[in-house]
Amino acid sequence: MITVHHLNNSRSQRILWLLEELGLPYEIKRYQRDPKTMLAPPELRAVHPLGKSPVVTDDGLTLAESGAIIEYLADRYGADRLIPLPGTPARLRSNYWLHYAEGSVMPPLLLKLVFRRVETAPAPFFVKPIAKGIAGKVQQGFVDPQIALHMSYMEGELSKAEWFGGADFGVADIALSFPLEAAAARGGLNDRHPRLQAFLQRIHARPAYQRALERGGKYSL
Ligand SMILES: N[C@@H](CCC(=O)N[C@@H](CS)C(=O)NCC(=O)O)C(=O)O
């Protein structure tokens, strides 16, 4: 049985969605973020030393990293659905997006989250304006332009085809859902990106996406 070690409000929602798209049976082991630090609870380190979510266990294997988990599940159980065959140009494109999602577009989105927390974190009155000033400058000078660059790049990619992998919905779309949802929530994805907004509407309307939300529980970024 596939077990998803699922942290609330996290990337593991994508794995539940993939499993629903594939129509596979799975169980969920739930973990709650610390409300102050937002970190995962220490129990998750018993499953994988980094204690990050998602982690999936299946058939004696313990797998971490969203992209690796998505590729494993789709290759093993997809029966040629959702992921193109290895060695094809379509597979290269699909792999590109799996790596891009975590390796390229997520880092500036994570920086955005961190610097916004710096702006609002409690601090002595004489430190607060300095911390706020530095956080604001880093966002304006680096983080926001980087996010804008990625959003306009992805907006342009969706002018070429309906889905990121091409004509068919696939794992690339599942992988990119999290950064795009994060950008919609944290800033960066806006009315200048009508195709990305339409993409989010399309994925949110998918029955498998909605089933995954029901199983995963509350999801807000
Ligand atoms: N690149 C990793 C990132 C894993 C990650 O940072 N997950 C977050 C959830 S979205 C997490 O576990 N955060 C809690 C923590 O770091 O303790 C992946 O895609 O699996």
Short mmCIF file of C-alpha atoms and ligand atoms in Angstrom, two decimals:
data_model
loop_
_atom_site.label_atom_id
_atom_site.label_comp_id
_atom_site.label_asym_id
_atom_site.label_seq_id
_atom_site.Cartn_x
_atom_site.Cartn_y
_atom_site.Cartn_z
CA MET A 1 0.00 0.00 0.00
CA ILE A 2 1.26 3.48 -0.87
CA THR A 3 1.51 5.75 2.18
CA VAL A 4 1.75 9.52 1.79
CA HIS A 5 3.32 11.32 4.75
CA HIS A 6 1.23 14.44 4.40
CA LEU A 7 1.95 17.77 6.04
CA ASN A 8 -0.95 20.20 6.19
CA ASN A 9 -0.79 23.12 3.71
CA SER A 10 2.15 21.72 1.83
CA ARG A 11 3.58 20.30 -1.35
CA SER A 12 2.32 16.85 -0.43
CA GLN A 13 -1.11 17.97 -1.64
CA ARG A 14 0.31 17.50 -5.16
CA ILE A 15 1.06 13.85 -4.44
CA LEU A 16 -2.49 13.21 -3.23
CA TRP A 17 -3.73 14.84 -6.43
CA LEU A 18 -1.48 12.67 -8.61
CA LEU A 19 -2.67 9.53 -6.83
CA GLU A 20 -6.29 10.59 -7.39
CA GLU A 21 -5.57 11.24 -11.08
CA LEU A 22 -4.07 7.75 -11.31
CA GLY A 23 -7.00 6.23 -9.40
CA LEU A 24 -4.68 4.41 -7.00
CA PRO A 25 -5.49 3.30 -3.46
CA TYR A 26 -3.31 4.98 -0.84
CA GLU A 27 -3.27 5.87 2.83
CA ILE A 28 -2.41 9.19 4.41
CA LYS A 29 -0.34 9.66 7.54
CA ARG A 30 -0.94 13.19 8.75
CA TYR A 31 1.49 15.67 10.27
CA GLN A 32 0.68 19.19 11.48
CA ARG A 33 2.98 22.18 11.11
CA ASP A 34 4.06 23.98 14.26
CA PRO A 35 1.78 27.04 14.17
CA LYS A 36 4.64 29.39 15.18
CA THR A 37 7.60 28.11 13.16
CA MET A 38 5.54 26.45 10.40
CA LEU A 39 8.05 23.59 10.53
CA ALA A 40 7.02 19.94 10.31
CA PRO A 41 6.85 17.99 13.58
CA PRO A 42 9.92 15.92 14.59
CA GLU A 43 8.04 12.61 13.98
CA LEU A 44 8.53 13.16 10.24
CA ARG A 45 12.31 12.77 10.72
CA ALA A 46 11.68 9.19 11.75
CA VAL A 47 10.45 8.58 8.20
CA HIS A 48 13.14 10.59 6.36
CA PRO A 49 16.12 12.36 7.97
CA LEU A 50 15.18 15.79 6.60
CA GLY A 51 11.69 15.59 8.05
CA LYS A 52 10.13 17.39 5.06
CA SER A 53 6.95 16.58 3.22
CA PRO A 54 6.13 14.89 0.93
CA VAL A 55 7.58 11.51 1.76
CA VAL A 56 6.03 8.40 0.27
CA THR A 57 6.57 4.81 1.32
CA ASP A 58 5.72 2.04 -1.09
CA ASP A 59 6.74 -1.57 -1.33
CA GLY A 60 9.68 -1.20 1.10
CA LEU A 61 10.87 2.05 -0.54
CA THR A 62 11.00 5.43 1.15
CA LEU A 63 10.94 8.29 -1.34
CA ALA A 64 11.42 12.02 -0.80
CA GLU A 65 11.51 15.05 -3.15
CA SER A 66 8.30 15.90 -4.98
CA GLY A 67 9.78 15.53 -8.47
CA ALA A 68 11.31 12.12 -7.75
CA ILE A 69 8.09 10.90 -6.11
CA ILE A 70 5.93 12.14 -9.00
CA GLU A 71 8.20 10.48 -11.58
CA TYR A 72 8.29 7.20 -9.63
CA LEU A 73 4.53 6.98 -9.15
CA ALA A 74 3.66 7.94 -12.73
CA ASP A 75 6.28 5.59 -14.23
CA ARG A 76 5.34 2.67 -12.02
CA TYR A 77 1.56 3.01 -11.98
CA GLY A 78 0.68 5.42 -14.78
CA ALA A 79 0.38 2.84 -17.58
CA ASP A 80 1.62 5.51 -20.04
CA ARG A 81 -0.78 8.12 -18.71
CA LEU A 82 0.31 11.53 -17.37
CA ILE A 83 4.00 10.97 -18.07
CA PRO A 84 5.56 10.58 -21.54
CA LEU A 85 7.66 7.52 -22.34
CA PRO A 86 11.34 7.67 -21.27
CA GLY A 87 13.76 8.68 -24.00
CA THR A 88 11.27 10.80 -25.92
CA PRO A 89 11.45 14.60 -26.44
CA ALA A 90 8.12 14.85 -24.61
CA ARG A 91 9.66 13.12 -21.59
CA LEU A 92 12.61 15.53 -21.61
CA ARG A 93 10.17 18.43 -21.59
CA SER A 94 8.15 16.87 -18.78
CA ASN A 95 11.32 16.25 -16.72
CA TYR A 96 12.42 19.82 -17.35
CA TRP A 97 9.26 21.12 -15.68
CA LEU A 98 9.54 18.66 -12.76
CA HIS A 99 13.02 20.02 -11.99
CA TYR A 100 12.12 23.63 -12.80
CA ALA A 101 9.22 23.57 -10.33
CA GLU A 102 11.45 22.87 -7.33
CA GLY A 103 14.85 24.02 -8.59
CA SER A 104 14.06 27.34 -10.30
CA VAL A 105 10.70 28.88 -9.51
CA MET A 106 10.27 27.78 -5.88
CA PRO A 107 13.45 29.44 -4.48
CA PRO A 108 12.33 33.06 -5.11
CA LEU A 109 8.83 32.18 -3.86
CA LEU A 110 10.34 30.81 -0.66
CA LEU A 111 12.44 33.97 -0.30
CA LYS A 112 9.25 36.00 -0.66
CA LEU A 113 7.66 34.06 2.19
CA VAL A 114 10.74 34.50 4.40
CA PHE A 115 11.15 38.24 3.79
CA ARG A 116 7.46 38.88 4.30
CA ARG A 117 7.76 37.11 7.64
CA VAL A 118 10.75 39.30 8.51
CA GLU A 119 8.58 42.36 7.84
CA THR A 120 5.83 41.22 10.18
CA ALA A 121 7.80 39.29 12.83
CA PRO A 122 7.70 40.70 16.36
CA ALA A 123 10.90 42.63 17.13
CA PRO A 124 12.03 45.40 19.50
CA PHE A 125 10.71 48.79 18.30
CA PHE A 126 14.18 50.06 17.34
CA VAL A 127 14.94 46.97 15.22
CA LYS A 128 11.59 46.76 13.42
CA PRO A 129 12.04 49.67 10.95
CA ILE A 130 15.54 48.46 10.04
CA ALA A 131 14.39 44.86 9.51
CA LYS A 132 11.40 46.11 7.52
CA GLY A 133 13.58 48.36 5.40
CA ILE A 134 16.06 45.60 4.54
CA ALA A 135 13.28 43.06 3.84
CA GLY A 136 11.52 45.57 1.58
CA LYS A 137 14.69 46.39 -0.35
CA VAL A 138 15.55 42.72 -0.94
CA GLN A 139 12.04 42.05 -2.19
CA GLN A 140 11.95 45.06 -4.51
CA GLY A 141 15.50 44.69 -5.76
CA PHE A 142 15.71 40.93 -6.22
CA VAL A 143 12.85 38.70 -5.14
CA ASP A 144 9.90 40.40 -6.86
CA PRO A 145 11.70 40.87 -10.22
CA GLN A 146 12.75 37.21 -10.16
CA ILE A 147 9.20 36.06 -9.49
CA ALA A 148 7.94 38.38 -12.26
CA LEU A 149 10.48 36.89 -14.67
CA HIS A 150 9.32 33.34 -13.92
CA MET A 151 5.64 34.25 -14.17
CA SER A 152 6.02 35.92 -17.55
CA TYR A 153 8.09 32.97 -18.78
CA MET A 154 5.40 30.47 -17.77
CA GLU A 155 2.64 32.73 -19.13
CA GLY A 156 4.49 32.68 -22.48
CA GLU A 157 4.84 28.89 -22.40
CA LEU A 158 1.08 28.50 -22.04
CA SER A 159 0.59 30.53 -25.23
CA LYS A 160 2.15 27.60 -27.11
CA ALA A 161 -0.02 24.79 -25.73
CA GLU A 162 -2.88 24.22 -23.33
CA TRP A 163 -0.74 22.37 -20.79
CA PHE A 164 2.90 22.72 -19.78
CA GLY A 165 3.82 19.37 -21.29
CA GLY A 166 1.96 20.11 -24.54
CA ALA A 167 -1.55 19.16 -25.68
CA ASP A 168 -2.17 16.69 -22.86
CA PHE A 169 -2.49 17.25 -19.13
CA GLY A 170 0.33 15.55 -17.24
CA VAL A 171 2.74 15.45 -14.33
CA ALA A 172 4.37 18.75 -15.39
CA ASP A 173 1.06 20.49 -14.62
CA ILE A 174 0.79 18.78 -11.26
CA ALA A 175 4.37 19.79 -10.37
CA LEU A 176 3.80 23.43 -11.36
CA SER A 177 0.52 23.73 -9.46
CA PHE A 178 2.23 24.38 -6.13
CA PRO A 179 4.51 27.26 -7.22
CA LEU A 180 1.65 28.83 -9.19
CA GLU A 181 -0.73 28.56 -6.25
CA ALA A 182 1.97 30.01 -4.01
CA ALA A 183 2.54 32.89 -6.43
CA ALA A 184 -1.20 33.57 -6.61
CA ALA A 185 -1.33 33.68 -2.80
CA ARG A 186 1.96 35.50 -2.05
CA GLY A 187 2.04 37.88 -4.98
CA GLY A 188 3.56 37.66 -8.42
CA LEU A 189 0.76 35.91 -10.30
CA ASN A 190 -1.81 38.56 -11.18
CA ASP A 191 -3.93 40.03 -13.97
CA ARG A 192 -0.87 40.30 -16.20
CA HIS A 193 -0.99 36.49 -16.39
CA PRO A 194 -4.43 35.53 -17.74
CA ARG A 195 -3.21 32.16 -19.05
CA LEU A 196 -1.76 31.19 -15.68
CA GLN A 197 -4.96 32.27 -13.97
CA ALA A 198 -6.99 30.18 -16.41
CA PHE A 199 -4.60 27.26 -15.81
CA LEU A 200 -5.28 27.44 -12.05
CA GLN A 201 -9.03 27.49 -12.73
CA ARG A 202 -8.75 24.47 -15.02
CA ILE A 203 -6.77 22.39 -12.53
CA HIS A 204 -8.97 23.36 -9.61
CA ALA A 205 -12.01 22.17 -11.56
CA ARG A 206 -10.59 18.68 -12.10
CA PRO A 207 -12.52 16.06 -10.11
CA ALA A 208 -9.26 14.38 -9.01
CA TYR A 209 -7.95 17.71 -7.66
CA GLN A 210 -11.13 18.15 -5.65
CA ARG A 211 -11.04 14.57 -4.33
CA ALA A 212 -7.45 15.14 -3.22
CA LEU A 213 -8.52 18.28 -1.34
CA GLU A 214 -11.25 16.32 0.41
CA ARG A 215 -8.79 13.65 1.47
CA GLY A 216 -5.95 16.02 2.34
CA GLY A 217 -7.98 18.48 4.34
CA LYS A 218 -7.70 22.24 4.56
CA TYR A 219 -5.17 23.66 2.07
CA SER A 220 -4.17 27.31 2.11
CA LEU A 221 -0.81 28.83 1.27
N1 LIG B 1 12.09 20.22 -2.64
C1 LIG B 1 11.39 19.49 -1.61
C2 LIG B 1 10.89 20.49 -0.58
C3 LIG B 1 10.28 19.82 0.63
C4 LIG B 1 9.78 20.87 1.63
O1 LIG B 1 10.46 21.84 1.95
N2 LIG B 1 8.54 20.66 2.11
C5 LIG B 1 7.94 21.59 3.03
C6 LIG B 1 6.44 21.56 2.86
S1 LIG B 1 5.84 22.47 1.49
C7 LIG B 1 8.19 21.17 4.47
O2 LIG B 1 8.23 19.99 4.76
N3 LIG B 1 8.26 22.16 5.36
C8 LIG B 1 8.35 21.94 6.76
C9 LIG B 1 9.74 21.92 7.29
O3 LIG B 1 10.67 22.32 6.58
O4 LIG B 1 9.91 21.50 8.44
C10 LIG B 1 10.25 18.73 -2.27
O5 LIG B 1 9.73 19.18 -3.29
O6 LIG B 1 9.85 17.67 -1.78
#
